PDB file of C-alpha atoms in Angstrom:
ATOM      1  CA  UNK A  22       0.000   0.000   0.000  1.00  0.00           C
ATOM      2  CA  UNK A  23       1.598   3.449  -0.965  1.00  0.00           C
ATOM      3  CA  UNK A  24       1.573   6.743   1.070  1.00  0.00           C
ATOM      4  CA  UNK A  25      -1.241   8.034  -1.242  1.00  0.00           C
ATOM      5  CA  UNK A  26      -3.746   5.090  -1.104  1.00  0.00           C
ATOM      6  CA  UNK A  27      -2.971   5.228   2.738  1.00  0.00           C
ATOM      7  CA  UNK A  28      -3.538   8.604   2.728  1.00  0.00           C
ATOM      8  CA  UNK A  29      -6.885   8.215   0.922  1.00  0.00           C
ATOM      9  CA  UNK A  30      -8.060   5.993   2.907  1.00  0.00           C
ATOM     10  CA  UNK A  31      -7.357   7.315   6.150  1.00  0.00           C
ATOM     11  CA  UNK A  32      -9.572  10.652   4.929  1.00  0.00           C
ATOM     12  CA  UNK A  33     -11.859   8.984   3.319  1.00  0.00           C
ATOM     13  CA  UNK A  34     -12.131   5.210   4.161  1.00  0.00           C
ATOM     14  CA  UNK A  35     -11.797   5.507   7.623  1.00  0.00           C
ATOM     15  CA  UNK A  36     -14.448   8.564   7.869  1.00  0.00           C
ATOM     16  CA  UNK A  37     -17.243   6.419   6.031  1.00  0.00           C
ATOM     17  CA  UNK A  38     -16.610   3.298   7.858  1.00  0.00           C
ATOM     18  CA  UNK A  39     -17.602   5.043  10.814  1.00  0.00           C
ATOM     19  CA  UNK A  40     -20.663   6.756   9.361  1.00  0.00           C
ATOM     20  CA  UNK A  41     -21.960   3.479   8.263  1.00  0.00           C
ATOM     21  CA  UNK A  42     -21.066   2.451  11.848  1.00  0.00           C
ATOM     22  CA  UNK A  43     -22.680   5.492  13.101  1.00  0.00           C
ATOM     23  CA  UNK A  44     -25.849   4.713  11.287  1.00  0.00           C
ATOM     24  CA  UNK A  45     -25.937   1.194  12.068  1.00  0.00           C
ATOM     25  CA  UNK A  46     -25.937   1.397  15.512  1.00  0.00           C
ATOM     26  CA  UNK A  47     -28.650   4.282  15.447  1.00  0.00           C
ATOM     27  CA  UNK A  48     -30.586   1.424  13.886  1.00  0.00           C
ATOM     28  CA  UNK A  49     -30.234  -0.379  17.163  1.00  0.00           C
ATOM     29  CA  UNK A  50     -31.320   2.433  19.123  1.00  0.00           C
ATOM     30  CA  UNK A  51     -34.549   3.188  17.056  1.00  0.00           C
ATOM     31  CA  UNK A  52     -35.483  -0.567  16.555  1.00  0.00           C
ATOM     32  CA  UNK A  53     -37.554  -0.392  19.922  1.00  0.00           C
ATOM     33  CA  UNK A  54     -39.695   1.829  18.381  1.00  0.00           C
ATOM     34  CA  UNK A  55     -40.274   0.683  14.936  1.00  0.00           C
ATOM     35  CA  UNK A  56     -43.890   0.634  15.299  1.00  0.00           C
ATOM     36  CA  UNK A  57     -44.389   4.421  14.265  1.00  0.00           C
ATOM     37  CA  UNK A  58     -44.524   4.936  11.091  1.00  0.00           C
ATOM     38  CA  UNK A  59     -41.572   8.036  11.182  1.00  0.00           C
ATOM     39  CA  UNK A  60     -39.514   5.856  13.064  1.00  0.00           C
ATOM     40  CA  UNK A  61     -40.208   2.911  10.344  1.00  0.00           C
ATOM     41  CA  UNK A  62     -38.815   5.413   7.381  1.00  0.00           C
ATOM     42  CA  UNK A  63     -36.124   6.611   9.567  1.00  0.00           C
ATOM     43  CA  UNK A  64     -34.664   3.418  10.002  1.00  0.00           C
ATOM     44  CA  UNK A  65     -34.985   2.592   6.422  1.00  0.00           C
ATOM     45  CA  UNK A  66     -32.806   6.634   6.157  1.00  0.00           C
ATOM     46  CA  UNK A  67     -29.876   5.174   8.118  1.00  0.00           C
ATOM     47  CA  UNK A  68     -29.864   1.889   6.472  1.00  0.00           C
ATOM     48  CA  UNK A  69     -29.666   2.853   3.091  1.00  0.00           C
ATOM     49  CA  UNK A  70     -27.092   5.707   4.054  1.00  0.00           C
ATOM     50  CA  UNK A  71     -25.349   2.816   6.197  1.00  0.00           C
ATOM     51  CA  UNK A  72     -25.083   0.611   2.559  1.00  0.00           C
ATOM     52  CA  UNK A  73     -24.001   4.112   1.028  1.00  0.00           C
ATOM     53  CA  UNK A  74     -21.086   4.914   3.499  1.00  0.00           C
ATOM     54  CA  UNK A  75     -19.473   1.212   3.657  1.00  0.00           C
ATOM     55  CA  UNK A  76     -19.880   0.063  -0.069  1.00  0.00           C
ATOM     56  CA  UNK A  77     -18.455   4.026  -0.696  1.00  0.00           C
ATOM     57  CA  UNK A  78     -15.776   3.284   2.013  1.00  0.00           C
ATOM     58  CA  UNK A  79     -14.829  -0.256   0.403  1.00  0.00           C
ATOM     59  CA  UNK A  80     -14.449   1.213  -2.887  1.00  0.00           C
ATOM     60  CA  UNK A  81     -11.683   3.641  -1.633  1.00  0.00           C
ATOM     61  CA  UNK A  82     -10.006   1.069   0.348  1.00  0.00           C
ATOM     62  CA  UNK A  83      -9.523  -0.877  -2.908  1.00  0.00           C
ATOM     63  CA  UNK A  84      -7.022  -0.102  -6.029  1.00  0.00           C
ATOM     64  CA  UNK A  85      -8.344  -2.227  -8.579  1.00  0.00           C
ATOM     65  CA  UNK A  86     -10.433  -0.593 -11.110  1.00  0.00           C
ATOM     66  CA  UNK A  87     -12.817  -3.233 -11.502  1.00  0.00           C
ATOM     67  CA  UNK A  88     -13.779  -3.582  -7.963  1.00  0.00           C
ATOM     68  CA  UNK A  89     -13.959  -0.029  -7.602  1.00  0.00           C
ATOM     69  CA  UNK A  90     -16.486  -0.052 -10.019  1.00  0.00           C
ATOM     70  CA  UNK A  91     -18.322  -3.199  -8.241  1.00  0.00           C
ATOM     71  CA  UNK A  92     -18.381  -1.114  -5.130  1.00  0.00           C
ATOM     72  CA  UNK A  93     -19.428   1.682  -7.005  1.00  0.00           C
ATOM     73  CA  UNK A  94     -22.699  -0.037  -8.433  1.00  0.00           C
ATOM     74  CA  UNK A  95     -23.325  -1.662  -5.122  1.00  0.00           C
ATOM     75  CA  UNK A  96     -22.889   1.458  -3.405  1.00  0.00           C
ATOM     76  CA  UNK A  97     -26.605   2.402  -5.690  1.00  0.00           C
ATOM     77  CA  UNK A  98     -28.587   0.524  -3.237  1.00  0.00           C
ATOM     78  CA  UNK A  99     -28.161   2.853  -0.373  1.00  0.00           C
ATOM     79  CA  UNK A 100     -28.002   6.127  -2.664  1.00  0.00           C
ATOM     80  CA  UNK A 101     -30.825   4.938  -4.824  1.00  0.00           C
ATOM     81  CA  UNK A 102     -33.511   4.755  -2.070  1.00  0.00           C
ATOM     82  CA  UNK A 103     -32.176   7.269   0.266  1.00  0.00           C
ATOM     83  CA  UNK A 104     -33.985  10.511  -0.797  1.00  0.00           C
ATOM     84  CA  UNK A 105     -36.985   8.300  -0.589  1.00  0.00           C
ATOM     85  CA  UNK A 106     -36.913   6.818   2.257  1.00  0.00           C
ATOM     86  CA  UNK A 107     -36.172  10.742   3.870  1.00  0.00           C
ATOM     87  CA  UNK A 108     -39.264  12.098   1.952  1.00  0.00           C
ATOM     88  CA  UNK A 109     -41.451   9.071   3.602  1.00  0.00           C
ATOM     89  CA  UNK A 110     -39.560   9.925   6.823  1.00  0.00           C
ATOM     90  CA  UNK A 111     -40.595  13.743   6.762  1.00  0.00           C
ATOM     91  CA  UNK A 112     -43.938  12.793   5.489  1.00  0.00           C
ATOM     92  CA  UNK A 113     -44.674  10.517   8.116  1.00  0.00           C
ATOM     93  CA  UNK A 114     -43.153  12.858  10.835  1.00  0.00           C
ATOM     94  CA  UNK A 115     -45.091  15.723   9.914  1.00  0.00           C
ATOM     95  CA  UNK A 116     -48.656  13.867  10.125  1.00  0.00           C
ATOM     96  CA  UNK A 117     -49.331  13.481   6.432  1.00  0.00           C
ATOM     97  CA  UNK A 118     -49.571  10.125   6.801  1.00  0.00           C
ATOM     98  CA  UNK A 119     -53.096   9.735   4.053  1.00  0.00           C
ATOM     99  CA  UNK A 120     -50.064  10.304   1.780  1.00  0.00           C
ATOM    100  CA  UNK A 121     -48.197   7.292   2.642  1.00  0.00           C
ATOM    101  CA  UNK A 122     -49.995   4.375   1.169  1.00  0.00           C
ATOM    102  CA  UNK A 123     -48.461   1.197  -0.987  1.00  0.00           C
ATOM    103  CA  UNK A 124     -49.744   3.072  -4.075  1.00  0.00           C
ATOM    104  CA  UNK A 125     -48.259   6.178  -4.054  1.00  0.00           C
ATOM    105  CA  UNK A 126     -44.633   4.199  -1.964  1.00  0.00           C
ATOM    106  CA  UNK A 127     -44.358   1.708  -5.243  1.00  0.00           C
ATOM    107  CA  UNK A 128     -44.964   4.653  -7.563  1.00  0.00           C
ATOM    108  CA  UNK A 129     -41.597   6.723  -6.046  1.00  0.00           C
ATOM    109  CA  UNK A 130     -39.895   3.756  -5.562  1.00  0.00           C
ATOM    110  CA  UNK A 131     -39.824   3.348  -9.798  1.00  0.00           C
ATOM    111  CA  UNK A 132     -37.139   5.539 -10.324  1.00  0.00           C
ATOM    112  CA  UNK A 133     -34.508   4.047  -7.683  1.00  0.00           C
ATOM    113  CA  UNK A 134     -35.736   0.639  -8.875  1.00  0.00           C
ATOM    114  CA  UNK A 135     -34.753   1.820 -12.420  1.00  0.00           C
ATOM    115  CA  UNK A 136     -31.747   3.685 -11.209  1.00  0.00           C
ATOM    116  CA  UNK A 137     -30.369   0.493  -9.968  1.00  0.00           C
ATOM    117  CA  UNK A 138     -31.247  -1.456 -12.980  1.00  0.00           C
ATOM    118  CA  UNK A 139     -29.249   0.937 -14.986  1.00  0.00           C
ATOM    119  CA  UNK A 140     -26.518   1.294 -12.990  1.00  0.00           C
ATOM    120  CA  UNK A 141     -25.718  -2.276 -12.903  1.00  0.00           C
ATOM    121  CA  UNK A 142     -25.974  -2.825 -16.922  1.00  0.00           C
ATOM    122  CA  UNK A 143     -24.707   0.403 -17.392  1.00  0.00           C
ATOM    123  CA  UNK A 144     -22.009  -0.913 -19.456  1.00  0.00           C
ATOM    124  CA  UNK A 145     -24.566  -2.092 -22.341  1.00  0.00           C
ATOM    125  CA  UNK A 146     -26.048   1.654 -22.790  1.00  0.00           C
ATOM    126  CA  UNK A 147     -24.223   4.507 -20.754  1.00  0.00           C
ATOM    127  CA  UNK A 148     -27.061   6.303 -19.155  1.00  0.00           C
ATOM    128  CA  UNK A 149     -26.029   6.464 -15.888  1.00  0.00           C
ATOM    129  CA  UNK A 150     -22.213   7.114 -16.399  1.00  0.00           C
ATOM    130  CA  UNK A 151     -20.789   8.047 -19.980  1.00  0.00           C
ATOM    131  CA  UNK A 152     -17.531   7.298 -18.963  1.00  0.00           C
ATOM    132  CA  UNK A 153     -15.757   6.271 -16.283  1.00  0.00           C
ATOM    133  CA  UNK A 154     -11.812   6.761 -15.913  1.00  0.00           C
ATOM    134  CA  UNK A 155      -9.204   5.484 -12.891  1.00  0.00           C
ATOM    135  CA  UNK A 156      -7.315   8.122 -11.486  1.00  0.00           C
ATOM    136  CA  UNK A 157      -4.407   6.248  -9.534  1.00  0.00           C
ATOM    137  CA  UNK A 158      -2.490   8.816  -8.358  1.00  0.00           C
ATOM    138  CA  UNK A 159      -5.272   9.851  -5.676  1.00  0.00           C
ATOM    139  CA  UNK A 160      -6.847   6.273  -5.765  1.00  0.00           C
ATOM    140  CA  UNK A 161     -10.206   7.177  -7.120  1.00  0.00           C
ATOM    141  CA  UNK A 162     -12.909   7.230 -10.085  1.00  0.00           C
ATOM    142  CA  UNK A 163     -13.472  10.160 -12.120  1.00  0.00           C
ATOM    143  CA  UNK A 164     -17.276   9.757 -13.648  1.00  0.00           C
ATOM    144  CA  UNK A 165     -19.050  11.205 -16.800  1.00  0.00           C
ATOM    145  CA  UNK A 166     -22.403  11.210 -16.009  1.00  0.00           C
ATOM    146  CA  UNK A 167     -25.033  10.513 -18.457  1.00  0.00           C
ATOM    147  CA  UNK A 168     -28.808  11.345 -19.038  1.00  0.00           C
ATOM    148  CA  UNK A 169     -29.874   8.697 -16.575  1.00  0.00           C
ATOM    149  CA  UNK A 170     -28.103   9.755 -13.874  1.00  0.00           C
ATOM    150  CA  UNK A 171     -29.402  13.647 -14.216  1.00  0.00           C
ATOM    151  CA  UNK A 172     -32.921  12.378 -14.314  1.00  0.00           C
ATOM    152  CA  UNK A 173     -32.607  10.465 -11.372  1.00  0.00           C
ATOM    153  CA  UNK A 174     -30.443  13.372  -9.247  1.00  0.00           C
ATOM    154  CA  UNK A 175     -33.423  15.634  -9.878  1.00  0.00           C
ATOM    155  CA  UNK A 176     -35.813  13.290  -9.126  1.00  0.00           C
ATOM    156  CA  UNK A 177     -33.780  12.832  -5.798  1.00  0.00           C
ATOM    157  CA  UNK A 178     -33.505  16.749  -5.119  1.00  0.00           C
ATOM    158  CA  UNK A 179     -37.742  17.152  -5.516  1.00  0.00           C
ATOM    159  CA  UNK A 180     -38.090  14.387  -3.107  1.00  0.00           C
ATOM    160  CA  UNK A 181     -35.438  16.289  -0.847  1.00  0.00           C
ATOM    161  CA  UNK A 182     -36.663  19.423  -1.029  1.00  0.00           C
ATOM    162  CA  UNK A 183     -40.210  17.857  -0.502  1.00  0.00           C
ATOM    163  CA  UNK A 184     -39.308  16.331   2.803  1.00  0.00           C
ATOM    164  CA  UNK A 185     -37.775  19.991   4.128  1.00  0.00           C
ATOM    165  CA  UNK A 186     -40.960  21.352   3.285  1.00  0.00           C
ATOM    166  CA  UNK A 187     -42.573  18.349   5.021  1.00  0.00           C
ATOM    167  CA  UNK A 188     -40.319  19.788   7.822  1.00  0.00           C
ATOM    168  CA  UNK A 189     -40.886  23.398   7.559  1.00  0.00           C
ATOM    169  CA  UNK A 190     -44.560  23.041   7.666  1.00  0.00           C
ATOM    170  CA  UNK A 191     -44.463  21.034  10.482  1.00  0.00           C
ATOM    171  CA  UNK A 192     -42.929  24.370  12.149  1.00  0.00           C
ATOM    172  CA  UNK A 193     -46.487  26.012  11.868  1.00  0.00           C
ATOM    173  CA  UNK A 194     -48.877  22.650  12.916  1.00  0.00           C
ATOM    174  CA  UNK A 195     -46.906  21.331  16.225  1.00  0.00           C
ATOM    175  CA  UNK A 196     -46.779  22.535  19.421  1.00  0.00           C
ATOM    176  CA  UNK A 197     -43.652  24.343  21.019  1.00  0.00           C
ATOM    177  CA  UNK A 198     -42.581  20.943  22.441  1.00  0.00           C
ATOM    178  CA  UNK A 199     -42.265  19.210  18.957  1.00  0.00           C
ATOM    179  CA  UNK A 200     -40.884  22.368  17.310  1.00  0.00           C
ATOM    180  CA  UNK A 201     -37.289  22.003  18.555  1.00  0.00           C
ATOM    181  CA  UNK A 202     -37.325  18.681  16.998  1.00  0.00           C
ATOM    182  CA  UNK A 203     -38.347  20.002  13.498  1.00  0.00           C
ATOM    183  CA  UNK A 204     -35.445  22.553  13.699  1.00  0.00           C
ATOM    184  CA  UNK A 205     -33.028  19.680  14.837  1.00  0.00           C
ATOM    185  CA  UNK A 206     -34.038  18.320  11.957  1.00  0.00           C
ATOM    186  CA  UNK A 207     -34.239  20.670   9.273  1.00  0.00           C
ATOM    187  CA  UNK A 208     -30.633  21.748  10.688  1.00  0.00           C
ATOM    188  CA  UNK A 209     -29.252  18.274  10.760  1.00  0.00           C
ATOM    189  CA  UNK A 210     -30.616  18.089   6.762  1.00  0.00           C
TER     190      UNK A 210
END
């Protein structure tokens, strides 16, 4: 291992290994009270950015283009679902919960399902990444992105910006108790 990959992964590795750790274990804490809905989707939040931070963290731990590509695609099941899963968080959270329904759940979740789909046959059609080169002097990939992945980092930012609204609404309908919690959370977005 040379200075630079050590380097790398000391700044990098290291840091998402222990978000992924970090999220992990707040599943733990919130399993006890996976029977509210909010708490449900909030879960399902630190999962998928638990699968984001390792499979990110493995693919700068690695030097081997291929792999680093592997971890990149896998890394797709965490990023895919994660604006998602916060929308249905903030949604449930702030009381709307006639929106949440299997319906209108499977009809978001077509993008990310596509998204992933993509990503892993990328190779065959180049809508997700154009190009990808290997830049081993700092140990990491260097992406082209391609139609796909536009579409889908819109669709991501309207579900994100969705949820803070979620949030900033919820400002307005709680009482004072419930309000610090909303600006905890619109902070900690």
């Amino acid at each position: 291992m040379n200075l630079i990959v050590l380097i790398n992964f000391l700044n990098e590795s290291f840091i998402q290994f222990l978000a992924g750790f970090i999220a992990l274990s707040t599943i733990i804490v919130l399993w006890r009270y996976r029977n509210a809905d909010e708490v449900r989707f909030l879960i399902f939040v630190q999962l998928f950015a638990a699968i984001w931070a390792l499979t990110y963290a493995l693919e700068f731990s690695t030097q081997n283009f291929e792999m680093k590509i592997l971890w990149s695609q896998a890394s797709y099941f965490g990023i895919a679902f994660l604006p998602l899963s916060y929308f249905l968080f903030t949604t449930a959270f702030s009381q709307k919960t006639d929106l949440i329904n299997p319906r209108n759940i499977a009809l978001l979740s077509v993008v990310p399902f596509i998204t992933i789909l993509l990503v892993f046959t990328n190779e065959s059609h180049h809508l997700v990444w154009e190009n990808i080169a290997f830049n081993t002097d700092k140990n990491m990939l260097l992406y082209q992105h391609g139609i796909w992945f536009w579409i889908f980092w819109t669709f991501s930012i309207i579900l994100i910006l969705a949820g803070l609204y979620n949030l900033y609404q919820s400002i307005y309908k709680f009482p004072a108790f419930y309000k610090s919690q909303v600006n905890t959370l619109l902070i900690a977005t």
